[in-house]
Amino acid sequence: MTEMLRNEGLKRVRMRLITAVVFVFTLTCSGSFGMEDVVSSSGPGMTLLMILFLPLVWSVPMAFVASELGSMVPEAGGLYRWIRRGMGEYWSFQAGWWWTLSLYVDSAVYVALALDYMEAKWGLSGGTRALIGIGIVAVFTFINIRGLDLTGWSLTIIQVGVMVPLVIFTVWGIIVGSGNPFSPVLPEGESFLSSMQLGLAIMMWMYSGWESISTLAGEIENPQKVIPKALMIGTPIVIATYFFSVFAAIRVARIDGADNWMNMWTGGGGVDFVETAQIIGGGVLAYLMLMSAILSNIGLYAGYLATGARPQFQMSRDRLLPKFLGRTHRSWGTPWAAILLMAVVNGVLINFNFSVLITIDVFLLMFPYVLIFLTAMILRVTEPNAPRGFRVPMPTWLLGVWVAFPIAIAIIALFVNGTDWMIGGLIGILTGPIAYLVFKNIYKGTTDEALEGSTITPSGELTEFGAAVEGAAA
Amino acid sequence: MKGQKMAVYAAIAGILAGAAAIGGGLYAHSTQPVFGIPQFFGIYSDYLSGVHVLVGIGVIMVIGGLISFKWPSVGAIIVCLAAMIGLLYTYDRGEFRWTPLLYYWWGPWLLAWIAGIFAGYAAYKNVPQSNEKLADARHAEGRSA
């Protein structure tokens, strides 16, 4: 059967459920590295409570909404396609643009973090650091262009490398650690709200990414079944991973003193997961945790290189970005041009100080999140009877109440990350209208009818146009 | 027709954005004639202080708004770019922090964004989408239509 033109050229792979779960886990968690900062800023008890309860009003609604929308519009580009259906061309472009721009910077951050861990351990020279960074980008660019099969395998191997040391540490840490990890709930002198605010931005960051796998829907067989299942399985795994590993880390940190949780942070000099592993397991476990941290960031890079490239591919297919971004590999059926462009930008960024660019990240991610939730509500109202392989098991009004929480949290996040982040975000937001006005006037956009269902009749036979496309593709 | 209506809205929003920036600049001038550090990328001048930046960029935004009546895309791009440059002045640059300037940019930024949204809808209405199916097929394959 002829593929819909929008997804034409993409090769669908049979992704096993376990691989899809690995994708979800990688994109939303990939280990608990980074949680240390929440412990010292929000307090150990508050950190554990936030790990348990924030998902109910932040990541679980997104996982459910992404499942519903993904099963309703199972196409490459994911969130971009959902918003186009619910809110039209303008807002879908905005969401796709902001999300992609954010991931261009974000994915480079993961390589930089992996390199930071290596540099802290082995003291890399500038040239060596650059070479390793470009090597990581090159390897995973090839893997991603080669196809989702190989990407899935590589992520599975990486996550085994991430989780084995983390599980050993967690079990060992819970057994030999000391003290009540929930105590104190708050740092001294902090109120409940101020304590929560201090760690909220990081925690939201740690619990984001649930929409990402949907961008691969055009390359997975039965995405409307596989992706929601993977999200439902992945959600409790991610919560459990964060909770138990942080629980163990706090207990271990307290071996060196009841207040040692105050020294838990990443980025050198603090008691991070590697340091806590050193306390109970000596050099061997510390080395394993270091490898776990490096692999965690490399896994995040590989995952976000895959998902980050798809919306721009679809935007090109919709004639809203340069046409070369819509190219697919003839043999491997992947959007190689979009992947390669992202990789080249990443390769350049990691060799420069791009801390200023990171400031656009939070804003540019939060706005698409708000648009995703609004789209879910709009489509519930405008297309109540459209087939949905997965439907959030609650009436529309209740879903509206539920998603009001993450929307409120997303808006709060815009104001709690610091002034420079806000300024960077405000500047980043304005790039959306500018980009739309430029590309719309150059490439015009296209109607949905021109790209969907036009190559086959409802009974599956090739239309005249379909035959022409087949001829053009042959 | 609807596109023209949107263009008018974009123009009004752009002009209001400029007016908000100029108004902010005049208010700042009444309380603090030279507001912030009068330099930008190594160039020092009182005309680069917060007051002058607000007024100068506000004027550019008003011009962008006026252009939007005729060419909404061009006008809104000018308005949004001007707001972006204005915001750049509020960045933490070394020992200089101009964050108080951010308070003055909230209004112009929001109005500039709204101008961009209206101009986007005007472009959506005015620029006909391609419906050439075979051309789209070739576009999708990265070939020329």
Coordinates of C-alpha atoms in Angstrom, one line a residue:
Chain A
M1 CA 0.0 0.0 0.0
T2 CA 1.2 3.5 -0.8
E3 CA 2.3 5.4 2.3
M4 CA 0.6 8.7 2.8
L5 CA 2.7 11.3 1.0
R6 CA 3.5 13.1 4.2
N7 CA 5.4 10.1 5.5
E8 CA 6.6 8.9 2.1
G9 CA 10.1 7.7 2.0
L10 CA 10.2 6.9 5.7
K11 CA 10.8 3.2 6.5
R12 CA 8.6 1.8 9.2
V13 CA 10.3 -0.6 11.5
R14 CA 8.7 -3.2 13.8
M15 CA 9.7 -1.8 17.2
R16 CA 9.3 -4.2 20.1
L17 CA 7.6 -2.9 23.1
I18 CA 10.7 -3.2 25.2
T19 CA 12.6 -1.1 22.7
A20 CA 9.9 1.5 22.8
V21 CA 10.1 1.5 26.6
V22 CA 13.8 2.0 26.4
F23 CA 13.2 5.0 24.1
V24 CA 10.8 6.5 26.6
F25 CA 13.1 5.8 29.5
T26 CA 16.0 7.4 27.7
L27 CA 14.1 10.5 26.6
T28 CA 12.6 11.1 30.0
C29 CA 15.1 9.8 32.5
S30 CA 18.3 8.0 31.5
G31 CA 19.4 7.6 35.1
S32 CA 19.1 10.1 37.9
F33 CA 22.1 12.3 37.3
G34 CA 21.2 15.9 38.1
M35 CA 18.8 15.1 40.9
E36 CA 21.6 15.8 43.4
D37 CA 21.1 19.6 42.9
V38 CA 17.5 19.3 43.9
V39 CA 18.4 17.6 47.2
S40 CA 20.7 20.4 48.4
S41 CA 18.4 23.2 47.2
S42 CA 14.9 21.9 48.2
G43 CA 15.9 19.5 51.1
P44 CA 15.9 15.7 51.1
G45 CA 12.3 15.2 52.2
M46 CA 10.9 17.7 49.7
T47 CA 13.0 16.2 46.9
L48 CA 11.6 12.7 47.5
L49 CA 8.0 14.1 47.9
M50 CA 8.4 16.0 44.6
I51 CA 9.7 12.9 42.9
L52 CA 6.6 11.0 44.0
F53 CA 3.9 13.7 43.5
L54 CA 5.1 16.1 40.8
P55 CA 4.5 13.5 38.1
L56 CA 0.7 13.5 39.0
V57 CA 0.4 17.1 37.9
W58 CA 3.3 17.3 35.4
S59 CA 4.6 14.3 33.6
V60 CA 1.7 11.9 33.9
P61 CA -0.8 14.3 32.3
M62 CA 1.7 14.8 29.5
A63 CA 2.3 11.0 29.1
F64 CA -1.5 10.5 28.9
V65 CA -2.2 13.4 26.6
A66 CA 0.8 12.3 24.4
S67 CA -0.7 8.8 24.3
E68 CA -4.1 10.1 23.3
L69 CA -2.9 12.5 20.6
G70 CA -0.2 10.1 19.4
S71 CA -2.8 7.4 18.9
M72 CA -5.1 9.8 17.1
V73 CA -2.5 11.4 14.8
P74 CA 0.2 8.7 14.5
E75 CA 2.5 10.6 12.1
A76 CA 6.1 11.6 11.9
G77 CA 6.7 14.9 13.6
G78 CA 4.5 14.0 16.6
L79 CA 3.6 17.1 18.5
Y80 CA 3.9 19.3 15.4
R81 CA 1.3 17.2 13.6
W82 CA -1.1 17.1 16.6
I83 CA -1.0 20.9 17.0
R84 CA -1.4 21.4 13.2
R85 CA -4.6 19.3 13.4
G86 CA -5.9 21.1 16.5
M87 CA -4.8 24.6 16.1
G88 CA -3.7 25.0 12.4
E89 CA -0.6 25.9 10.5
Y90 CA 0.6 29.0 12.4
W91 CA 0.7 27.5 15.9
S92 CA 2.0 24.1 14.8
F93 CA 4.9 25.9 13.1
Q94 CA 5.5 27.9 16.3
A95 CA 5.5 24.7 18.4
G96 CA 7.7 22.8 15.9
W97 CA 10.1 25.7 15.6
W98 CA 10.4 26.4 19.4
W99 CA 10.7 22.7 20.2
T100 CA 13.3 22.1 17.5
L101 CA 15.3 25.2 18.4
S102 CA 15.3 24.1 22.0
L103 CA 16.5 20.6 21.1
Y104 CA 19.3 21.9 18.9
V105 CA 20.8 23.5 22.0
D106 CA 19.6 20.9 24.5
S107 CA 21.1 17.9 22.7
A108 CA 24.5 19.7 22.5
V109 CA 24.2 20.1 26.3
Y110 CA 24.2 16.4 26.8
V111 CA 27.4 15.9 24.8
A112 CA 29.0 18.7 26.8
L113 CA 27.9 17.1 30.1
A114 CA 29.4 13.8 29.0
L115 CA 32.6 15.5 28.1
D116 CA 32.6 17.4 31.5
Y117 CA 32.4 14.1 33.3
M118 CA 35.3 12.7 31.2
E119 CA 37.3 15.9 31.7
A120 CA 36.8 15.8 35.5
K121 CA 38.1 12.3 35.6
W122 CA 40.8 12.3 33.0
G123 CA 41.7 16.0 32.5
L124 CA 41.2 16.2 28.8
S125 CA 43.1 18.8 26.7
G126 CA 41.0 21.1 24.6
G127 CA 41.8 19.3 21.4
T128 CA 41.1 15.9 22.8
R129 CA 37.8 17.1 24.2
A130 CA 36.8 18.5 20.9
L131 CA 37.8 15.3 19.1
I132 CA 35.9 13.1 21.5
G133 CA 32.8 15.4 21.3
I134 CA 32.8 15.3 17.5
G135 CA 33.4 11.6 17.6
I136 CA 30.3 11.1 19.8
V137 CA 28.2 13.3 17.5
A138 CA 29.5 11.5 14.3
V139 CA 28.9 8.0 15.7
F140 CA 25.3 8.7 16.8
T141 CA 24.6 10.6 13.6
F142 CA 25.5 7.6 11.6
I143 CA 23.5 5.3 13.9
N144 CA 20.4 7.6 13.6
I145 CA 20.6 7.9 9.8
R146 CA 21.1 4.1 9.6
G147 CA 17.6 3.6 11.1
L148 CA 15.5 3.3 14.2
D149 CA 16.4 -0.4 14.5
L150 CA 20.1 0.4 15.1
T151 CA 19.2 3.4 17.3
G152 CA 17.0 1.2 19.4
W153 CA 19.7 -1.3 19.9
S154 CA 22.3 1.2 20.7
L155 CA 20.0 2.9 23.3
T156 CA 19.2 -0.5 24.8
I157 CA 22.9 -1.3 25.3
I158 CA 23.6 2.2 26.6
Q159 CA 20.7 2.0 29.2
V160 CA 22.1 -1.4 30.4
G161 CA 25.3 0.4 31.0
V162 CA 23.5 3.2 32.8
M163 CA 21.2 1.1 34.9
V164 CA 23.5 -1.8 36.1
P165 CA 25.8 0.5 38.2
L166 CA 22.8 2.6 39.3
V167 CA 20.8 -0.5 40.5
I168 CA 23.9 -1.9 42.3
F169 CA 24.5 1.5 44.0
T170 CA 20.8 1.9 44.9
V171 CA 20.4 -1.5 46.5
W172 CA 23.8 -1.3 48.3
G173 CA 23.1 2.3 49.3
I174 CA 19.7 1.6 50.8
I175 CA 21.2 -1.3 52.8
V176 CA 24.4 0.4 54.2
G177 CA 23.3 4.0 54.3
S178 CA 22.1 5.8 57.4
G179 CA 19.4 8.1 58.6
N180 CA 15.9 8.9 57.4
P181 CA 16.1 10.2 53.9
F182 CA 12.9 12.2 54.3
S183 CA 14.4 14.2 57.2
P184 CA 14.6 17.2 57.2
V185 CA 11.8 17.8 54.8
L186 CA 12.9 21.4 54.1
P187 CA 16.2 23.2 54.4
E188 CA 16.4 25.3 57.5
G189 CA 14.7 28.7 57.2
E190 CA 12.9 27.8 54.0
S191 CA 9.1 27.7 53.7
F192 CA 7.3 24.9 51.9
L193 CA 6.7 27.0 48.8
S194 CA 10.2 28.6 48.6
S195 CA 11.8 25.2 49.1
M196 CA 9.7 23.7 46.3
Q197 CA 10.4 26.6 44.0
L198 CA 14.2 26.1 44.4
G199 CA 14.1 22.6 43.0
L200 CA 11.0 22.9 40.7
A201 CA 12.8 24.0 37.6
I202 CA 15.3 21.1 37.7
M203 CA 12.6 18.6 38.7
M204 CA 10.4 19.7 35.8
W205 CA 13.4 19.3 33.5
M206 CA 14.0 15.8 34.9
Y207 CA 10.4 14.9 34.3
S208 CA 10.1 16.2 30.8
G209 CA 10.4 14.5 27.4
W210 CA 7.2 12.4 27.3
E211 CA 6.1 13.9 24.0
S212 CA 9.4 13.2 22.3
I213 CA 8.9 9.6 21.2
S214 CA 5.8 10.6 19.3
T215 CA 7.9 12.3 16.7
L216 CA 9.1 8.9 15.6
A217 CA 5.5 7.7 14.9
G218 CA 6.0 7.8 11.1
E219 CA 8.7 5.2 11.3
I220 CA 7.2 2.7 13.7
E221 CA 4.7 0.0 12.8
N222 CA 1.4 0.4 14.8
P223 CA 2.6 3.5 16.6
Q224 CA -0.9 4.1 17.9
K225 CA -0.5 1.0 20.0
V226 CA 3.2 0.7 20.7
I227 CA 3.8 4.3 21.9
P228 CA 0.9 4.6 24.4
K229 CA 1.8 1.2 25.9
A230 CA 5.5 2.3 26.2
L231 CA 4.5 5.5 27.8
M232 CA 2.2 3.8 30.3
I233 CA 5.0 1.3 31.2
G234 CA 7.8 3.8 31.2
T235 CA 6.1 6.3 33.5
P236 CA 6.2 4.2 36.7
I237 CA 9.7 2.9 35.8
V238 CA 11.0 6.5 35.6
I239 CA 9.4 7.5 38.9
A240 CA 10.8 4.4 40.6
T241 CA 14.3 5.0 39.2
Y242 CA 14.4 8.6 40.5
F243 CA 12.9 7.8 43.8
F244 CA 14.9 4.8 44.9
S245 CA 18.3 6.1 43.5
V246 CA 17.9 9.4 45.2
F247 CA 16.6 7.7 48.4
A248 CA 19.8 5.6 48.4
A249 CA 22.1 8.6 47.6
I250 CA 20.7 10.6 50.5
R251 CA 21.2 7.7 52.9
V252 CA 24.8 7.2 51.6
A253 CA 25.6 10.9 51.8
R254 CA 24.6 10.8 55.5
I255 CA 27.3 8.2 56.3
D256 CA 29.7 11.2 56.3
G257 CA 27.4 13.3 58.5
A258 CA 23.7 13.9 59.0
D259 CA 23.9 17.2 57.2
N260 CA 25.9 16.0 54.3
W261 CA 22.9 16.2 52.0
M262 CA 23.5 20.0 51.9
N263 CA 26.6 19.3 49.9
M264 CA 24.8 17.3 47.2
W265 CA 25.3 19.0 43.8
T266 CA 26.7 18.3 40.4
G267 CA 29.4 20.1 38.6
G268 CA 32.5 19.5 40.8
G269 CA 33.2 19.8 44.5
G270 CA 29.8 18.4 45.5
V271 CA 28.6 15.0 46.7
D272 CA 27.1 13.7 43.5
F273 CA 26.2 10.1 42.6
V274 CA 29.9 9.3 41.7
E275 CA 31.0 10.6 45.1
T276 CA 28.4 8.7 47.0
A277 CA 29.3 5.6 45.1
Q278 CA 32.9 6.2 46.2
I279 CA 31.8 6.3 49.9
I280 CA 30.2 2.8 49.8
G281 CA 31.9 1.0 47.0
G282 CA 35.3 2.6 46.7
G283 CA 37.0 3.3 43.4
V284 CA 35.4 0.5 41.5
L285 CA 31.8 1.5 42.1
A286 CA 32.7 5.2 41.7
Y287 CA 34.2 4.3 38.3
L288 CA 31.1 2.3 37.3
M289 CA 28.9 5.3 38.3
L290 CA 31.1 7.6 36.3
M291 CA 30.6 5.4 33.3
S292 CA 26.9 5.3 34.0
A293 CA 26.8 9.1 34.1
I294 CA 28.7 9.4 30.8
L295 CA 26.5 6.9 29.1
S296 CA 23.4 8.5 30.5
N297 CA 24.3 11.8 28.7
I298 CA 25.3 10.0 25.6
G299 CA 22.1 8.1 25.6
L300 CA 20.1 11.3 26.0
Y301 CA 22.0 12.8 23.0
A302 CA 21.3 9.8 20.8
G303 CA 17.6 9.8 21.7
Y304 CA 17.2 13.5 21.2
L305 CA 19.1 13.5 18.0
A306 CA 16.5 11.0 16.7
T307 CA 13.4 12.8 18.0
G308 CA 14.6 16.3 17.5
A309 CA 15.1 15.9 13.8
R310 CA 11.6 14.7 12.9
P311 CA 9.4 17.8 13.4
Q312 CA 11.6 19.9 11.1
F313 CA 11.4 17.0 8.5
Q314 CA 7.6 17.2 8.7
M315 CA 7.7 21.0 8.5
S316 CA 9.7 20.7 5.3
R317 CA 7.1 18.3 3.9
D318 CA 4.5 20.9 4.7
R319 CA 6.5 23.4 2.7
L320 CA 7.3 25.5 5.7
L321 CA 11.1 24.9 5.8
P322 CA 13.7 24.4 3.1
K323 CA 12.9 21.4 1.0
F324 CA 16.3 19.6 1.6
L325 CA 15.1 18.9 5.2
G326 CA 12.4 16.7 3.8
R327 CA 14.8 14.3 2.1
T328 CA 14.8 10.7 3.1
H329 CA 17.5 8.1 2.7
R330 CA 16.6 5.8 -0.2
S331 CA 17.8 2.6 1.4
W332 CA 17.4 3.3 5.1
G333 CA 14.2 5.3 5.0
T334 CA 15.3 8.0 7.5
P335 CA 15.2 11.8 7.3
W336 CA 18.9 12.0 6.9
A337 CA 19.2 15.7 6.0
A338 CA 17.3 16.8 9.1
I339 CA 19.4 14.5 11.3
L340 CA 22.6 15.7 9.7
L341 CA 21.8 19.4 10.0
M342 CA 21.1 18.9 13.7
A343 CA 24.3 17.0 14.2
V344 CA 26.4 19.6 12.4
V345 CA 24.9 22.3 14.7
N346 CA 25.6 20.2 17.7
G347 CA 29.2 19.5 16.6
V348 CA 29.8 23.3 16.3
L349 CA 28.0 24.2 19.5
I350 CA 30.0 21.8 21.8
N351 CA 33.2 23.4 20.7
F352 CA 32.1 26.9 21.9
N353 CA 30.7 28.3 25.1
F354 CA 27.0 28.2 24.3
S355 CA 25.8 28.9 27.9
V356 CA 23.9 32.0 26.6
L357 CA 22.0 29.8 24.2
I358 CA 21.0 27.4 26.9
T359 CA 18.9 30.2 28.4
I360 CA 16.4 29.9 25.6
D361 CA 15.7 26.3 26.5
V362 CA 13.1 26.4 29.2
F363 CA 10.9 29.0 27.6
L364 CA 11.0 27.3 24.2
L365 CA 10.0 23.9 25.7
M366 CA 7.3 25.2 27.9
F367 CA 5.4 27.0 25.2
P368 CA 5.0 23.9 23.0
Y369 CA 3.9 22.0 26.1
V370 CA 1.1 24.5 26.7
L371 CA 0.1 24.2 23.1
I372 CA 0.0 20.4 23.3
F373 CA -2.4 20.5 26.3
L374 CA -4.6 23.0 24.6
T375 CA -4.6 20.9 21.4
A376 CA -5.8 17.9 23.4
M377 CA -8.7 19.9 24.7
I378 CA -9.5 21.4 21.4
L379 CA -9.5 18.1 19.6
R380 CA -11.7 16.6 22.3
V381 CA -14.3 19.3 21.6
T382 CA -13.9 19.6 17.8
E383 CA -13.4 15.9 17.0
P384 CA -15.0 14.0 19.9
N385 CA -15.7 10.9 17.8
A386 CA -12.4 10.7 15.9
P387 CA -10.7 7.3 16.4
R388 CA -8.3 7.3 19.3
G389 CA -6.4 4.1 19.9
F390 CA -5.9 5.4 23.4
R391 CA -8.2 7.7 25.2
V392 CA -7.4 9.3 28.6
P393 CA -10.1 7.6 30.7
M394 CA -11.8 10.7 31.9
P395 CA -14.5 13.1 30.5
T396 CA -13.3 16.2 28.7
W397 CA -14.1 18.6 31.5
L398 CA -12.1 16.5 34.0
L399 CA -9.2 16.3 31.5
G400 CA -9.4 20.1 31.3
V401 CA -9.1 20.4 35.0
W402 CA -6.2 17.9 35.1
V403 CA -4.2 19.6 32.3
A404 CA -4.7 23.0 33.9
F405 CA -2.1 21.9 36.5
P406 CA 0.8 21.3 34.1
I407 CA -0.2 24.4 32.2
A408 CA 0.0 26.4 35.4
I409 CA 3.3 24.8 36.3
A410 CA 4.8 25.5 32.9
I411 CA 3.9 29.2 33.2
I412 CA 5.4 29.3 36.7
A413 CA 8.5 27.7 35.3
L414 CA 9.0 30.7 33.0
F415 CA 9.5 32.9 36.1
V416 CA 11.6 30.7 38.4
N417 CA 14.7 30.0 36.3
G418 CA 16.3 33.4 36.7
T419 CA 16.4 36.6 34.8
D420 CA 18.8 35.7 32.1
W421 CA 16.8 32.6 31.3
M422 CA 13.7 34.7 31.0
I423 CA 15.4 37.3 28.7
G424 CA 16.8 34.5 26.6
G425 CA 13.4 32.8 26.4
L426 CA 11.6 36.1 25.5
I427 CA 14.1 36.6 22.6
G428 CA 13.7 33.0 21.6
I429 CA 9.9 33.2 21.5
L430 CA 10.1 36.1 19.0
T431 CA 12.1 34.0 16.6
G432 CA 8.9 31.9 16.0
P433 CA 6.8 34.6 14.3
I434 CA 9.8 35.9 12.4
A435 CA 10.7 32.4 11.1
Y436 CA 7.1 31.7 10.1
L437 CA 6.8 35.0 8.2
V438 CA 10.0 34.4 6.4
F439 CA 9.4 30.7 5.5
K440 CA 5.7 31.1 4.8
N441 CA 6.4 33.8 2.2
I442 CA 9.2 31.7 0.6
Y443 CA 7.7 28.2 0.6
K444 CA 3.9 29.0 0.9
G445 CA 3.0 26.0 2.9
T446 CA 0.7 23.3 1.7
T447 CA -2.8 22.0 2.2
D448 CA -3.3 18.9 4.2
E449 CA -5.4 17.4 1.4
A450 CA -2.3 17.6 -0.9
L451 CA -0.3 15.4 1.5
E452 CA -2.8 13.0 3.0
G453 CA -4.9 10.2 1.7
S454 CA -4.5 11.4 -1.9
T455 CA -2.4 8.5 -3.1
I456 CA -4.9 5.8 -2.3
T457 CA -8.7 5.5 -2.3
P458 CA -10.5 4.6 0.9
S459 CA -10.5 0.9 -0.3
G460 CA -6.7 1.0 -0.6
E461 CA -6.5 1.2 -4.4
L462 CA -4.0 3.5 -6.1
T463 CA -5.5 6.8 -7.3
E464 CA -4.4 8.4 -10.5
F465 CA -2.3 10.8 -8.4
G466 CA -1.0 7.9 -6.5
A467 CA 0.1 6.2 -9.7
A468 CA 1.8 9.4 -10.7
V469 CA 3.7 9.6 -7.4
E470 CA 4.7 5.9 -7.7
G471 CA 6.0 6.7 -11.2
A472 CA 7.8 9.8 -9.9
A473 CA 9.3 7.7 -7.1
A474 CA 10.3 4.8 -9.3
Chain B
M1 CA -10.3 40.2 3.3
K2 CA -9.7 38.5 6.6
G3 CA -6.0 38.7 5.9
Q4 CA -6.3 42.5 5.6
K5 CA -8.1 42.7 8.9
M6 CA -5.3 40.7 10.5
A7 CA -2.7 43.0 8.9
V8 CA -4.5 46.0 10.5
Y9 CA -4.4 44.3 13.9
A10 CA -0.7 43.5 13.4
A11 CA -0.1 47.2 12.5
I12 CA -2.0 48.5 15.6
A13 CA -0.1 46.0 17.9
G14 CA 3.2 47.1 16.4
I15 CA 2.5 50.8 16.8
L16 CA 1.3 50.2 20.4
A17 CA 4.5 48.2 21.0
G18 CA 6.6 51.2 19.9
A19 CA 4.4 53.6 21.8
A20 CA 4.9 51.5 25.0
A21 CA 8.7 51.5 24.5
I22 CA 8.8 55.3 23.9
G23 CA 6.4 55.9 26.8
G24 CA 8.7 53.7 29.0
G25 CA 11.7 55.6 27.8
L26 CA 10.1 59.0 28.6
Y27 CA 9.1 57.8 32.0
A28 CA 12.5 56.4 32.7
H29 CA 14.0 59.8 31.5
S30 CA 11.8 61.6 34.0
T31 CA 13.2 59.6 36.9
Q32 CA 16.7 58.8 35.6
P33 CA 18.1 60.6 32.5
V34 CA 20.9 58.1 31.9
F35 CA 19.5 54.7 32.7
G36 CA 21.9 51.8 32.7
I37 CA 25.4 51.7 31.2
P38 CA 25.5 53.7 28.0
Q39 CA 27.4 51.2 26.0
F40 CA 26.7 48.4 23.5
F41 CA 29.4 46.0 22.3
G42 CA 32.2 48.4 23.1
I43 CA 30.6 51.6 21.8
Y44 CA 30.1 54.2 24.5
S45 CA 27.5 56.9 24.2
D46 CA 24.7 58.4 26.2
Y47 CA 22.5 57.6 23.3
L48 CA 23.0 53.9 24.1
S49 CA 21.7 54.3 27.7
G50 CA 18.4 52.6 28.5
V51 CA 16.4 55.8 28.0
H52 CA 17.6 56.3 24.4
V53 CA 17.4 52.6 23.6
L54 CA 13.8 52.5 24.6
V55 CA 12.9 55.6 22.6
G56 CA 15.0 54.7 19.6
I57 CA 13.8 51.2 19.3
G58 CA 10.3 52.3 20.0
V59 CA 10.5 54.6 17.0
I60 CA 11.7 51.7 14.8
M61 CA 8.8 49.6 16.2
V62 CA 6.3 52.3 15.3
I63 CA 7.7 52.5 11.8
G64 CA 7.4 48.7 11.6
G65 CA 3.8 48.9 12.7
L66 CA 3.0 51.5 10.0
I67 CA 4.7 49.3 7.4
S68 CA 2.4 46.4 8.5
F69 CA -0.6 48.2 7.1
K70 CA 0.7 47.5 3.6
W71 CA 3.2 44.7 4.1
P72 CA 2.3 42.9 7.4
S73 CA 5.1 40.3 7.1
V74 CA 7.8 42.9 6.6
G75 CA 6.4 45.2 9.3
A76 CA 6.0 42.5 11.9
I77 CA 9.5 41.2 11.3
I78 CA 10.9 44.7 11.9
V79 CA 8.8 45.1 15.1
C80 CA 9.9 41.7 16.5
L81 CA 13.5 42.1 15.6
A82 CA 13.5 45.5 17.3
A83 CA 12.0 44.0 20.4
M84 CA 14.7 41.3 20.3
I85 CA 17.5 43.9 20.1
G86 CA 15.9 45.8 22.9
L87 CA 15.9 42.7 25.1
L88 CA 19.5 42.1 24.3
Y89 CA 20.3 45.3 26.2
T90 CA 18.8 43.7 29.4
Y91 CA 21.3 40.8 29.4
D92 CA 23.8 40.4 32.1
R93 CA 27.0 41.5 30.5
G94 CA 29.9 41.1 32.8
E95 CA 29.6 43.5 35.7
F96 CA 26.8 45.4 34.1
R97 CA 23.3 44.2 34.7
W98 CA 20.5 46.1 33.1
T99 CA 17.7 43.9 34.4
P100 CA 15.6 47.0 35.6
L101 CA 15.3 47.6 31.9
L102 CA 13.4 44.3 31.6
Y103 CA 10.4 45.9 33.4
Y104 CA 10.1 48.4 30.6
W105 CA 10.3 45.7 27.9
W106 CA 7.5 43.6 29.1
G107 CA 4.8 45.6 27.4
P108 CA 6.7 46.2 24.1
W109 CA 7.7 42.5 24.0
L110 CA 4.2 41.3 24.5
L111 CA 2.8 43.7 21.9
A112 CA 5.5 42.8 19.4
W113 CA 4.7 39.1 19.9
I114 CA 1.0 39.8 19.3
A115 CA 1.9 41.8 16.2
G116 CA 3.9 38.8 15.0
I117 CA 0.9 36.5 15.6
F118 CA -1.5 38.7 13.7
A119 CA 1.0 39.1 10.9
G120 CA 1.3 35.3 10.9
Y121 CA -2.4 34.9 10.5
A122 CA -2.4 37.6 7.8
A123 CA 0.3 35.6 5.9
Y124 CA -1.7 32.4 6.4
K125 CA -4.7 34.1 4.8
N126 CA -2.8 36.1 2.1
V127 CA -0.2 33.6 0.9
P128 CA -2.1 30.7 -0.8
Q129 CA -1.0 27.3 0.2
S130 CA 0.4 25.1 -2.5
N131 CA -2.1 22.4 -3.6
E132 CA 0.0 21.1 -6.4
K133 CA 0.1 17.5 -5.4
L134 CA 2.7 16.1 -7.7
A135 CA 4.9 19.1 -7.1
D136 CA 4.5 18.4 -3.4
A137 CA 5.5 14.8 -4.0
R138 CA 8.7 16.0 -5.6
H139 CA 9.2 18.6 -2.9
A140 CA 8.9 15.7 -0.4
E141 CA 11.6 13.9 -2.2
G142 CA 13.8 16.9 -2.2
R143 CA 13.6 17.3 -6.0
S144 CA 12.6 20.5 -7.8
A145 CA 9.0 20.7 -8.8

